[in-house]
Short mmCIF file of C-alpha atoms and ligand atoms in Angstrom, two decimals:
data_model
loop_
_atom_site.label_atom_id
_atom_site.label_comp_id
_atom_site.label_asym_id
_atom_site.label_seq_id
_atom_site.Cartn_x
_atom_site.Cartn_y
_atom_site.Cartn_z
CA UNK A 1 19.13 13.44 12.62
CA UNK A 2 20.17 9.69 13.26
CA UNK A 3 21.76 8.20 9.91
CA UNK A 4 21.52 4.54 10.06
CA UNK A 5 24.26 2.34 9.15
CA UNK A 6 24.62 -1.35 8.66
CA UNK A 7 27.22 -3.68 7.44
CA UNK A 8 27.42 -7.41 7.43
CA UNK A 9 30.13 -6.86 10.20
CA UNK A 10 27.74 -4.81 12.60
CA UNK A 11 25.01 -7.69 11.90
CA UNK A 12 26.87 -10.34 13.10
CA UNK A 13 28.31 -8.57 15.80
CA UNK A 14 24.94 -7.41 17.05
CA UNK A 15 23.47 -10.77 17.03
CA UNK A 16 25.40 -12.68 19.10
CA UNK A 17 25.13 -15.76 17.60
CA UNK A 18 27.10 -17.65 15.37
CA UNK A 19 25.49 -16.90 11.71
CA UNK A 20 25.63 -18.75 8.29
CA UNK A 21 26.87 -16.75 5.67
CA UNK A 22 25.15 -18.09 2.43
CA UNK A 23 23.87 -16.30 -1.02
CA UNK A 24 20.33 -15.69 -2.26
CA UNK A 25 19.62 -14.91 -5.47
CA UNK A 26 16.56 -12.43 -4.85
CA UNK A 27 13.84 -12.64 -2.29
CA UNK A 28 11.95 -14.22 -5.85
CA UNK A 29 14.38 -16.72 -5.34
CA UNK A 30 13.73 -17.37 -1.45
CA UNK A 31 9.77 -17.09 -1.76
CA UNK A 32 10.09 -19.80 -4.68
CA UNK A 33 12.41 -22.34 -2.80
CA UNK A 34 9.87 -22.26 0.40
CA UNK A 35 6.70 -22.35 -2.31
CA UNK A 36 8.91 -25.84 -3.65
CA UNK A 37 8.32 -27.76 -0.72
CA UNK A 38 12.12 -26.54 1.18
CA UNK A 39 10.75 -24.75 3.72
CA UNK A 40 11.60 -25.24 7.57
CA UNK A 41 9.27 -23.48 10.11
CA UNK A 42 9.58 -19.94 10.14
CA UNK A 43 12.61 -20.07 7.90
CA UNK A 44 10.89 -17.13 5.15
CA UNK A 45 9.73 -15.17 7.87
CA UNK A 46 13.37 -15.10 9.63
CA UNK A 47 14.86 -14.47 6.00
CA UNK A 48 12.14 -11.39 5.77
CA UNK A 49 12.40 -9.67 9.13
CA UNK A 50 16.53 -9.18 8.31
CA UNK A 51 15.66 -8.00 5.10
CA UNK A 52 13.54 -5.64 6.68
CA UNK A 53 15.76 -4.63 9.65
CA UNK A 54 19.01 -3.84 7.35
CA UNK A 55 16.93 -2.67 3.69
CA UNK A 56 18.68 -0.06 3.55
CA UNK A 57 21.77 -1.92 3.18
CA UNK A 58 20.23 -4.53 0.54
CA UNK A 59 18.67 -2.21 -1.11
CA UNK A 60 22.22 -0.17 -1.45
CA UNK A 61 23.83 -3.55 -2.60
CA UNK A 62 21.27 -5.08 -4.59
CA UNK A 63 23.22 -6.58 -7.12
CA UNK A 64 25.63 -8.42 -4.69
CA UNK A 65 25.14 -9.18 -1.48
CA UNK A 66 25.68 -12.15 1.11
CA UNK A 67 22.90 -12.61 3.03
CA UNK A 68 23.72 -13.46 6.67
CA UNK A 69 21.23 -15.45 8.12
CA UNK A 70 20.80 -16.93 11.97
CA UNK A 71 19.01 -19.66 10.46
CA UNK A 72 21.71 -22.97 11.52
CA UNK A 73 24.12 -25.06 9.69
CA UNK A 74 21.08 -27.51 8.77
CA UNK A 75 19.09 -25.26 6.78
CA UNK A 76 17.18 -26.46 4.03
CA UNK A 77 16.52 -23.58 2.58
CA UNK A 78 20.01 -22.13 2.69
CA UNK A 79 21.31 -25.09 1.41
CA UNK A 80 18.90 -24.98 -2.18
CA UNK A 81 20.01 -21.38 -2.54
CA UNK A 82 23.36 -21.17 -1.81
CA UNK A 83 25.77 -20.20 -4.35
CA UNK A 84 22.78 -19.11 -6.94
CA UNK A 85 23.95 -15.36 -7.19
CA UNK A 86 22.91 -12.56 -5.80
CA UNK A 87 20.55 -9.37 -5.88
CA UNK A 88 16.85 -8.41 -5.40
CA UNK A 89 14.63 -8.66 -8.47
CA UNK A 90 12.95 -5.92 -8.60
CA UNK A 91 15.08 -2.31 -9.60
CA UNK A 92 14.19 1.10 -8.80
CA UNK A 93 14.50 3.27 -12.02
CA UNK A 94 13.25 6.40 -10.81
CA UNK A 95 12.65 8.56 -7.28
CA UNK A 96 10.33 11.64 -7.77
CA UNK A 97 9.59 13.50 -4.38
CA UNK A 98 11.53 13.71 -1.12
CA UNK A 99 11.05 12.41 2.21
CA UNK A 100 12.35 15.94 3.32
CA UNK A 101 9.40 17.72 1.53
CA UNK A 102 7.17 14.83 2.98
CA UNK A 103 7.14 11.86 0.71
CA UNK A 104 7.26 10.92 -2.79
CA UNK A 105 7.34 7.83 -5.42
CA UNK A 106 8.99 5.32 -6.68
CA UNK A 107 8.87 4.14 -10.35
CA UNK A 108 9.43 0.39 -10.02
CA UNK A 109 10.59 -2.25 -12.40
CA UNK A 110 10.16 -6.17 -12.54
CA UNK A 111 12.02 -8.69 -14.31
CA UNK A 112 8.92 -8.99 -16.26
CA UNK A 113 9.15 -5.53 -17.59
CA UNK A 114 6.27 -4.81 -15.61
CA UNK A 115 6.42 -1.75 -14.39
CA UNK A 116 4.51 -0.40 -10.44
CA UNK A 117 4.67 2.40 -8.34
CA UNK A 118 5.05 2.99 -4.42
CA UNK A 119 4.11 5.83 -2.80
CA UNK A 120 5.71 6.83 0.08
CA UNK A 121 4.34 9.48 2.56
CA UNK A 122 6.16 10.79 6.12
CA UNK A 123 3.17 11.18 8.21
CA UNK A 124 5.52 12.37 11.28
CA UNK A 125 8.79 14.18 11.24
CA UNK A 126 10.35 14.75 15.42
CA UNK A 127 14.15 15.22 15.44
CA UNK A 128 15.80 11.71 14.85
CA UNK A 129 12.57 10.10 14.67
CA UNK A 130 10.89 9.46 11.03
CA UNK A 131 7.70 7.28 11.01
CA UNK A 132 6.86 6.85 6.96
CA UNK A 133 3.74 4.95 5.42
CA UNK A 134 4.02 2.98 2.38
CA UNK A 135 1.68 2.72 -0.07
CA UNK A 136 2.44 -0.54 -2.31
CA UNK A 137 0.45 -1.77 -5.46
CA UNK A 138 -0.50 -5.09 -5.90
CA UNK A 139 -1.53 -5.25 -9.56
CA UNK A 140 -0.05 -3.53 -12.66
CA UNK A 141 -3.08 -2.05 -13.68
CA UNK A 142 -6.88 -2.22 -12.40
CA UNK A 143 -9.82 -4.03 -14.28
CA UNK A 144 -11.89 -2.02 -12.00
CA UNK A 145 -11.29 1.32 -13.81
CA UNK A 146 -12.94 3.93 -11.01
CA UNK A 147 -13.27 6.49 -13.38
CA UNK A 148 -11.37 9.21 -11.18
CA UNK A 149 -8.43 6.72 -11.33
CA UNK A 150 -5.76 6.65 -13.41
CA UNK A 151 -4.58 2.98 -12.38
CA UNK A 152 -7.30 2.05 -14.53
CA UNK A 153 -5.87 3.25 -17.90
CA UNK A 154 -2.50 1.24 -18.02
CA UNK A 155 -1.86 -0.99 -20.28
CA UNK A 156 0.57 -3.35 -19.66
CA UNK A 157 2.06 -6.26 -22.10
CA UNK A 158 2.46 -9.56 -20.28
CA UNK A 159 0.92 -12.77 -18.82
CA UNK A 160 -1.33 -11.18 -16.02
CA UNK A 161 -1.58 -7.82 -13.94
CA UNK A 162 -1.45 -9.84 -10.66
CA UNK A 163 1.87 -8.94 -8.39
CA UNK A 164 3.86 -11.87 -7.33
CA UNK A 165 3.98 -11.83 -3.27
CA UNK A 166 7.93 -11.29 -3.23
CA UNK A 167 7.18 -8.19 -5.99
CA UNK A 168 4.46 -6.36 -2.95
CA UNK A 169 7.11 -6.81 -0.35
CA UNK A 170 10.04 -5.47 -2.39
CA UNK A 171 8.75 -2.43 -2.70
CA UNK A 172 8.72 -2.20 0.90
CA UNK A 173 12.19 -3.28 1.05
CA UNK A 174 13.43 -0.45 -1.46
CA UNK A 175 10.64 2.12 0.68
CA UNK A 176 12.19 1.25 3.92
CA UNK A 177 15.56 1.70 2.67
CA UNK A 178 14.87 4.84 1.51
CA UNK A 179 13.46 5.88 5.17
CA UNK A 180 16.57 4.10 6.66
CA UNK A 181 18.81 6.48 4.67
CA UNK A 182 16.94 9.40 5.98
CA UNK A 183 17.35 8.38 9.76
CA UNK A 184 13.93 6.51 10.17
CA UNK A 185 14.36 3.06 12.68
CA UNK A 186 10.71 2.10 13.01
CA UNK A 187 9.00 -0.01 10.14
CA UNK A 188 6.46 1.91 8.59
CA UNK A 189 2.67 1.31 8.71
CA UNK A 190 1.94 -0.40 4.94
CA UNK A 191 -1.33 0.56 2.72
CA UNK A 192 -2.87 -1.39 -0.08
CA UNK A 193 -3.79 1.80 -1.39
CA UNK A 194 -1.07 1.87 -4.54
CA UNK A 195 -2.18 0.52 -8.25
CA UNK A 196 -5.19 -2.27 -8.52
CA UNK A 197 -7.46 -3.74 -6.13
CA UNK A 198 -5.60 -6.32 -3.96
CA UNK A 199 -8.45 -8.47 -3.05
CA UNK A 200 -8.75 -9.56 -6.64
CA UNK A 201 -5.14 -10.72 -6.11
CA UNK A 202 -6.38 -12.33 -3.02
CA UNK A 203 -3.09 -15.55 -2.29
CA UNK A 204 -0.48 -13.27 -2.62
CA UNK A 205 -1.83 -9.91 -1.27
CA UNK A 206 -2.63 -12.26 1.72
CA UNK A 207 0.34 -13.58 2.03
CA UNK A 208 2.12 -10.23 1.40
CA UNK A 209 -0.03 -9.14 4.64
CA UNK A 210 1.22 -11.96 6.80
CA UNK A 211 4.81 -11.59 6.19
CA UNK A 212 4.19 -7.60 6.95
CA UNK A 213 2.42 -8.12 10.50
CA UNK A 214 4.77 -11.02 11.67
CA UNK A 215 7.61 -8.57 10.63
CA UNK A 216 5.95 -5.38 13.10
CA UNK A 217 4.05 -3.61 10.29
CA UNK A 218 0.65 -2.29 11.01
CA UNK A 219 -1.14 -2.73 7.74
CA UNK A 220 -3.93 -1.66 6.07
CA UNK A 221 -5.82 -3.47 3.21
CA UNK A 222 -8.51 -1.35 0.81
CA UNK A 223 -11.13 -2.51 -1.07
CA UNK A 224 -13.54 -1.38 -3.31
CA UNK A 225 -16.15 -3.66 -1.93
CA UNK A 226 -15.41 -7.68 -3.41
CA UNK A 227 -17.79 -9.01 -1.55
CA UNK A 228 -17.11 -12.35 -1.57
CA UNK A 229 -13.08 -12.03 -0.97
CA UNK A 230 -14.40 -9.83 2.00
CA UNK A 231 -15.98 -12.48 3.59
CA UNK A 232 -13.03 -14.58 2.76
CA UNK A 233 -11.03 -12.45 4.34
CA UNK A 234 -13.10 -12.61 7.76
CA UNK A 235 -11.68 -15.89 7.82
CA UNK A 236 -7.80 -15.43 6.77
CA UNK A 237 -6.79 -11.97 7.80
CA UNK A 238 -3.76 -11.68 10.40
CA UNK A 239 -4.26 -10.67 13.55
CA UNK A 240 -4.33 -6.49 13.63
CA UNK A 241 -4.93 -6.21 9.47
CA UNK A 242 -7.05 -2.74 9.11
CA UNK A 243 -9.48 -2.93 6.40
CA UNK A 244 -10.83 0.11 4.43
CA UNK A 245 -13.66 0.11 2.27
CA UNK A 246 -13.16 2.65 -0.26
CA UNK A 247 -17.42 3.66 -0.48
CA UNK A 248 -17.05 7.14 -1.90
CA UNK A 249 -20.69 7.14 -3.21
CA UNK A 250 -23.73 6.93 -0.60
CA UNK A 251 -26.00 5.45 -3.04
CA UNK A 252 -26.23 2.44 -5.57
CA UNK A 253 -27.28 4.80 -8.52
CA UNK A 254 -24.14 6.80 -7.61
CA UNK A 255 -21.72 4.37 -6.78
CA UNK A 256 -22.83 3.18 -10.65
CA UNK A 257 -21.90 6.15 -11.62
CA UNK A 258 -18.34 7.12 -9.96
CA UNK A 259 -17.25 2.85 -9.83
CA UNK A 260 -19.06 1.15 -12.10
CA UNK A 261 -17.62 -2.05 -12.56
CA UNK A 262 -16.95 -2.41 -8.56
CA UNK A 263 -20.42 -1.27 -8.27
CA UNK A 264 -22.26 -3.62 -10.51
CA UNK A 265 -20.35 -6.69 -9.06
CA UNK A 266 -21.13 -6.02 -5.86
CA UNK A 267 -24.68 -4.66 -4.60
CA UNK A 268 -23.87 -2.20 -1.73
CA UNK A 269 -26.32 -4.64 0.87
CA UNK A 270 -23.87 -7.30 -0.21
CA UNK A 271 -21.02 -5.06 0.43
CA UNK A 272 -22.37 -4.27 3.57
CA UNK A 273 -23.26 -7.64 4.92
CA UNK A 274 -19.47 -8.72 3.93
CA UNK A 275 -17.87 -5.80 5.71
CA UNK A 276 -20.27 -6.95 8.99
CA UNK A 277 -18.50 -10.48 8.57
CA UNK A 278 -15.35 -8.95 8.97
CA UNK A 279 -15.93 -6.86 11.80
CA UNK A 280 -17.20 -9.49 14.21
CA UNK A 281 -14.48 -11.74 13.29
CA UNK A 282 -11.73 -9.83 13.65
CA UNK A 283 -13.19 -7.01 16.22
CA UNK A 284 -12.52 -4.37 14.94
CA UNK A 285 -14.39 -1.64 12.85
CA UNK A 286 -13.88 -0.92 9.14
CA UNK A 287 -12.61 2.62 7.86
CA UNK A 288 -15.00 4.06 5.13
CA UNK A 289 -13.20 5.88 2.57
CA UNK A 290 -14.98 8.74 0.44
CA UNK A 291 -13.48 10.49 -2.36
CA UNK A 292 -14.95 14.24 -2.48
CA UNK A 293 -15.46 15.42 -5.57
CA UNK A 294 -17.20 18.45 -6.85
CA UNK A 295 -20.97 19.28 -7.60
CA UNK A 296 -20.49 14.84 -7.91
CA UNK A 297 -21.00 13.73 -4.41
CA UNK A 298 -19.93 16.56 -2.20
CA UNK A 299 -23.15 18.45 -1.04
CA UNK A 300 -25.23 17.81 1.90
CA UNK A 301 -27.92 15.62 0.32
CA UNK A 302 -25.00 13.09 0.07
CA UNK A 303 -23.81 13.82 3.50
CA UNK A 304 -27.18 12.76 4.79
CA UNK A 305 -27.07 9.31 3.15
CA UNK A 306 -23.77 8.88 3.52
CA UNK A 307 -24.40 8.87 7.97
CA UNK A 308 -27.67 7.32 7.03
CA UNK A 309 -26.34 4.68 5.41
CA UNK A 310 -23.42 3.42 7.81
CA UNK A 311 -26.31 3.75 10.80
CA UNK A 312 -28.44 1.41 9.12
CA UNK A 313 -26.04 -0.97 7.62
CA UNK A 314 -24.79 -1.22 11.56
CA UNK A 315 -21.03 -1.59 11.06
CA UNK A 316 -18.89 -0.83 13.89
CA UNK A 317 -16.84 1.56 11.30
CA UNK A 318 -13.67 2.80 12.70
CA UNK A 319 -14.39 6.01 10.48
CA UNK A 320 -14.87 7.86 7.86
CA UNK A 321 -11.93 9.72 5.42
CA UNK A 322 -12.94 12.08 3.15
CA UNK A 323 -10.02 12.26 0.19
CA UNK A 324 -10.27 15.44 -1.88
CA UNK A 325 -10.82 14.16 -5.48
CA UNK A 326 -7.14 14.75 -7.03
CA UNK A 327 -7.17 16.06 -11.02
CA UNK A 328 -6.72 12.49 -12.94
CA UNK A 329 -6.53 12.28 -16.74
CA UNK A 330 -9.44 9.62 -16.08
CA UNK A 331 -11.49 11.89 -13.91
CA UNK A 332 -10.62 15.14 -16.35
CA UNK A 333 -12.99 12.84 -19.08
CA UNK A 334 -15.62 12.96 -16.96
CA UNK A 335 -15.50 16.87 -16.35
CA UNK A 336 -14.54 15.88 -12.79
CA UNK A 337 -12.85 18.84 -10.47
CA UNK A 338 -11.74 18.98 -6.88
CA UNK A 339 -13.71 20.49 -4.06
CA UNK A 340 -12.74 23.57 -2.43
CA UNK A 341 -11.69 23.36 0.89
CA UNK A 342 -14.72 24.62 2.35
CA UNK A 343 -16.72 22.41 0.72
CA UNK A 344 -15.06 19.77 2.69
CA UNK A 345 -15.27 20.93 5.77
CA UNK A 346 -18.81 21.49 5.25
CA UNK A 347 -19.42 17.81 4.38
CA UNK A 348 -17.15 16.75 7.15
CA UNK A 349 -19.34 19.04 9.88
CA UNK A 350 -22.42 17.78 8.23
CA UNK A 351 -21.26 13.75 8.90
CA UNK A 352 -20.25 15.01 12.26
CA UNK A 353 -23.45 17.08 13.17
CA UNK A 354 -25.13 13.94 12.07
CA UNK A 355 -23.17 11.40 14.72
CA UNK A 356 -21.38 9.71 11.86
CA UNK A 357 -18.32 8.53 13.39
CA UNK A 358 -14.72 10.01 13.42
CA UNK A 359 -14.75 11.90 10.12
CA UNK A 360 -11.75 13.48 9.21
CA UNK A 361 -10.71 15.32 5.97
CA UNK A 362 -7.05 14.33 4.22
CA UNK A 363 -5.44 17.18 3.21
CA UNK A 364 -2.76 15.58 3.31
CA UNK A 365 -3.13 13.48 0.14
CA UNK A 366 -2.91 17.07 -1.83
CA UNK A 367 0.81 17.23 -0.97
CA UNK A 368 1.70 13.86 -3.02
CA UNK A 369 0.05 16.00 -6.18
CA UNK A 370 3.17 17.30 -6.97
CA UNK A 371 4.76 14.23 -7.99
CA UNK A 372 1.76 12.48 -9.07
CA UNK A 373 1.16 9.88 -6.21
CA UNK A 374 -1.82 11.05 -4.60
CA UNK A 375 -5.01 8.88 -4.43
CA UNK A 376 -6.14 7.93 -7.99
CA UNK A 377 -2.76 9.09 -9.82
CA UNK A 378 -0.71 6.28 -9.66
CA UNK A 379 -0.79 6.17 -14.08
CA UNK A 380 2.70 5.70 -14.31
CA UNK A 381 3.11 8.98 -15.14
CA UNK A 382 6.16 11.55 -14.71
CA UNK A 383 5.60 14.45 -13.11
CA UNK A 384 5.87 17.75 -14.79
CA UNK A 385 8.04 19.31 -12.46
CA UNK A 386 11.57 17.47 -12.38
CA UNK A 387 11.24 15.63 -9.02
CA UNK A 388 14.75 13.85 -9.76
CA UNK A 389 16.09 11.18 -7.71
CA UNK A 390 18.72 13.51 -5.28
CA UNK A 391 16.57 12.18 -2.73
CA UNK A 392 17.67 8.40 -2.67
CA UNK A 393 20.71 8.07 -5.81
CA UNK A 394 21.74 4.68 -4.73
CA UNK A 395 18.31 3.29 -4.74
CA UNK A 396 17.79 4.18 -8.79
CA UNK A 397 19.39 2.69 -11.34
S1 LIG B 1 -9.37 3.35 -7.29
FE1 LIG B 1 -8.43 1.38 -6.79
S2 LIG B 1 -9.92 -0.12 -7.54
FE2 LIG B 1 -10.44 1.82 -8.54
S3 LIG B 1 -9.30 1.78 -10.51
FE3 LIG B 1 -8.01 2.81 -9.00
S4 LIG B 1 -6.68 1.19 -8.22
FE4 LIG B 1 -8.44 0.20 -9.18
#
């Protein structure tokens, strides 16, 4: 396997081009000077595609590095932060998983005290080449409180649970590096699957997602169904952002039941007729995602409404995921319990016997279980099995 390596010497002797040296303090530091009126044209995006390209080596060095930037002598923005110190903001305090055993988490801290997690899943393994996905939160906790979620039962101490933009895209930088290390040279695809909904922290998710596509990241953006930052979204999204609509009940009565805030906020028609907006301005269809979980929603009544409903709500939908439900302390209240894997398969030939279109089950999302990151366990919550952080040392602190 490839091990990539990077040093300030290989960067500018790669480039070609005379660079500036100059010092950032943190990418906080670089969102706020361009938010303050400094910024030159495509001066954050050229400061986030190197941070990107060489995380691994930030990531390694994060409390002292130079960053070397092709961005000219005449720089505003390298002139307001030069000489302010060094470091990202955010710290990595703990790594549980490994990308050799197919993915893991990280434990995240912000200057804030806040404290996020990012899961991070290899979705293909080929000698020396390593394609990872990142799953990043965007709020601290959720106000939506699914109940088979455990995001929903932090509590956190502090002024709000939205992420700041340069907090989402850090945890890609300490992801990436963490891929890097293990040989991987293609950005990952990004999810806005981790902790919270990110369409209730619409400006900087969005913004989050811009930076992410310009830099080569295909992204995708889920949703329990805000309507009206749906429709919003129609109008804002980057070019190629995937959005999922995590439906997991096939009625309103049920959706009540399994998401009842969500539910109540937003009338599935509404839902519906949002998700429609979205997929005739941007083209392309909308993946439904469906948690399975047993004797709950898993049978084949709810496999009929479930095809009925996306062929009479006539979205394009690019598909349909079924997630086995994955044992939650919030779900556990409810006397929730996973399906077996028949059950699934049965619901998944059902959808498919039924035209519904592209169903697939993911398995896959048992395999983050062991170290607590699979769908609905992000609770900031260490696993019981000592996961410890051989699998990335200089990323931790
Ligand atoms: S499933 Fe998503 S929206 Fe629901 S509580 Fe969890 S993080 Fe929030």
């Amino acid at each position: 396997m490839m091990v990539f390596r990077f040093s300030p010497a290989t960067v500018r002797a790669s480039s070609g081009m005379s660079l500036v040296q100059g010092k950032l303090r943190s990418f906080e530091s670089v969102a706020s000077v361009l938010d303050t009126g400094h910024a030159e044209s495509g001066s954050k995006r050229s400061v986030w595609n190197h941070l990107v390209r060489h995380a691994e080596f930030y990531s390694r060095n994060q409390d002292s590095w130079n960053l070397a930037l092709d961005l000219g002598p005449a720089s505003p923005m390298l002139e307001a932060t030069r000489n302010t110190g060094c470091g990202l903001a955010s710290r990595v305090l703990r790594c549980d998983g490994s990308l050799s055993s197919g993915g893991g988490k990280l434990l995240i801290s912000l200057p804030s005290a806040m404290q996020i997690e990012t899961a991070v899943i290899v979705s293909k393994m080929r000698p020396g080449e390593l394609q990872g996905t990142i799953c990043v939160s965007s709020q601290g906790s959720c106000a939506m409180a699914c109940r088979f979620c455990d995001t929903g039962l932090i509590r956190q101490a502090g002024a709000g649970i939205n992420l700041p933009e340069w907090a989402i895209l850090e945890q890609v930088l300490h992801a990436e590096a963490w891929l890097q290390r293990e040989g991987s040279q293609k950005v990952s695809n990004v999810v806005f699957m981790g902790m919270g909904e990110p369409l209730l922290n619409y400006g900087n998710v969005l913004g989050a997602a811009r930076m992410l596509r310009a830099s080569g990241h295909k992204v995708t953006l889920s949703t329990v169904g805000v309507a009206p930052q749906i429709r919003k979204l129609a109008k804002d999204a980057p070019q190629g952002l995937n959005l999922a609509l995590s439906l997991h009940a096939p009625t309103q009565e049920l959706r009540d039941e399994l998401l009842p805030v969500a539910s109540r906020s937003w009338k599935l028609p509404q839902v519906f007729s949002a998700v429609r907006q979205f997929e005739e301005a941007n083209g392309t269809g909308v993946l439904i995602e469906y948690i399975l979980i047993r004797d709950v929603n898993d049978g084949d009544e709810q496999a009929v409404a479930l095809a009925n409903l996306i062929t009479e709500e006539r979205i394009k939908c690019a598909g349909i995921n079924l997630i086995p439900y994955n044992p939650t302390d919030a779900g556990a209240a409810h006397g929730y319990r996973p399906p077996s894997d028949l059950t699934c398969k049965r619901f998944r030939e059902k959808l498919r016997s039924l035209g519904a279109p592209n169903a697939t089950i993911r398995f896959s999302t048992k395999l983050g279980r062991s170290w607590l990151a699979a769908c609905g366990q992000l609770g900031l919550k260490k696993p019981p099995k000592a996961f410890e952080s051989i699998a990335a040392p200089r990323i931790c602190m």
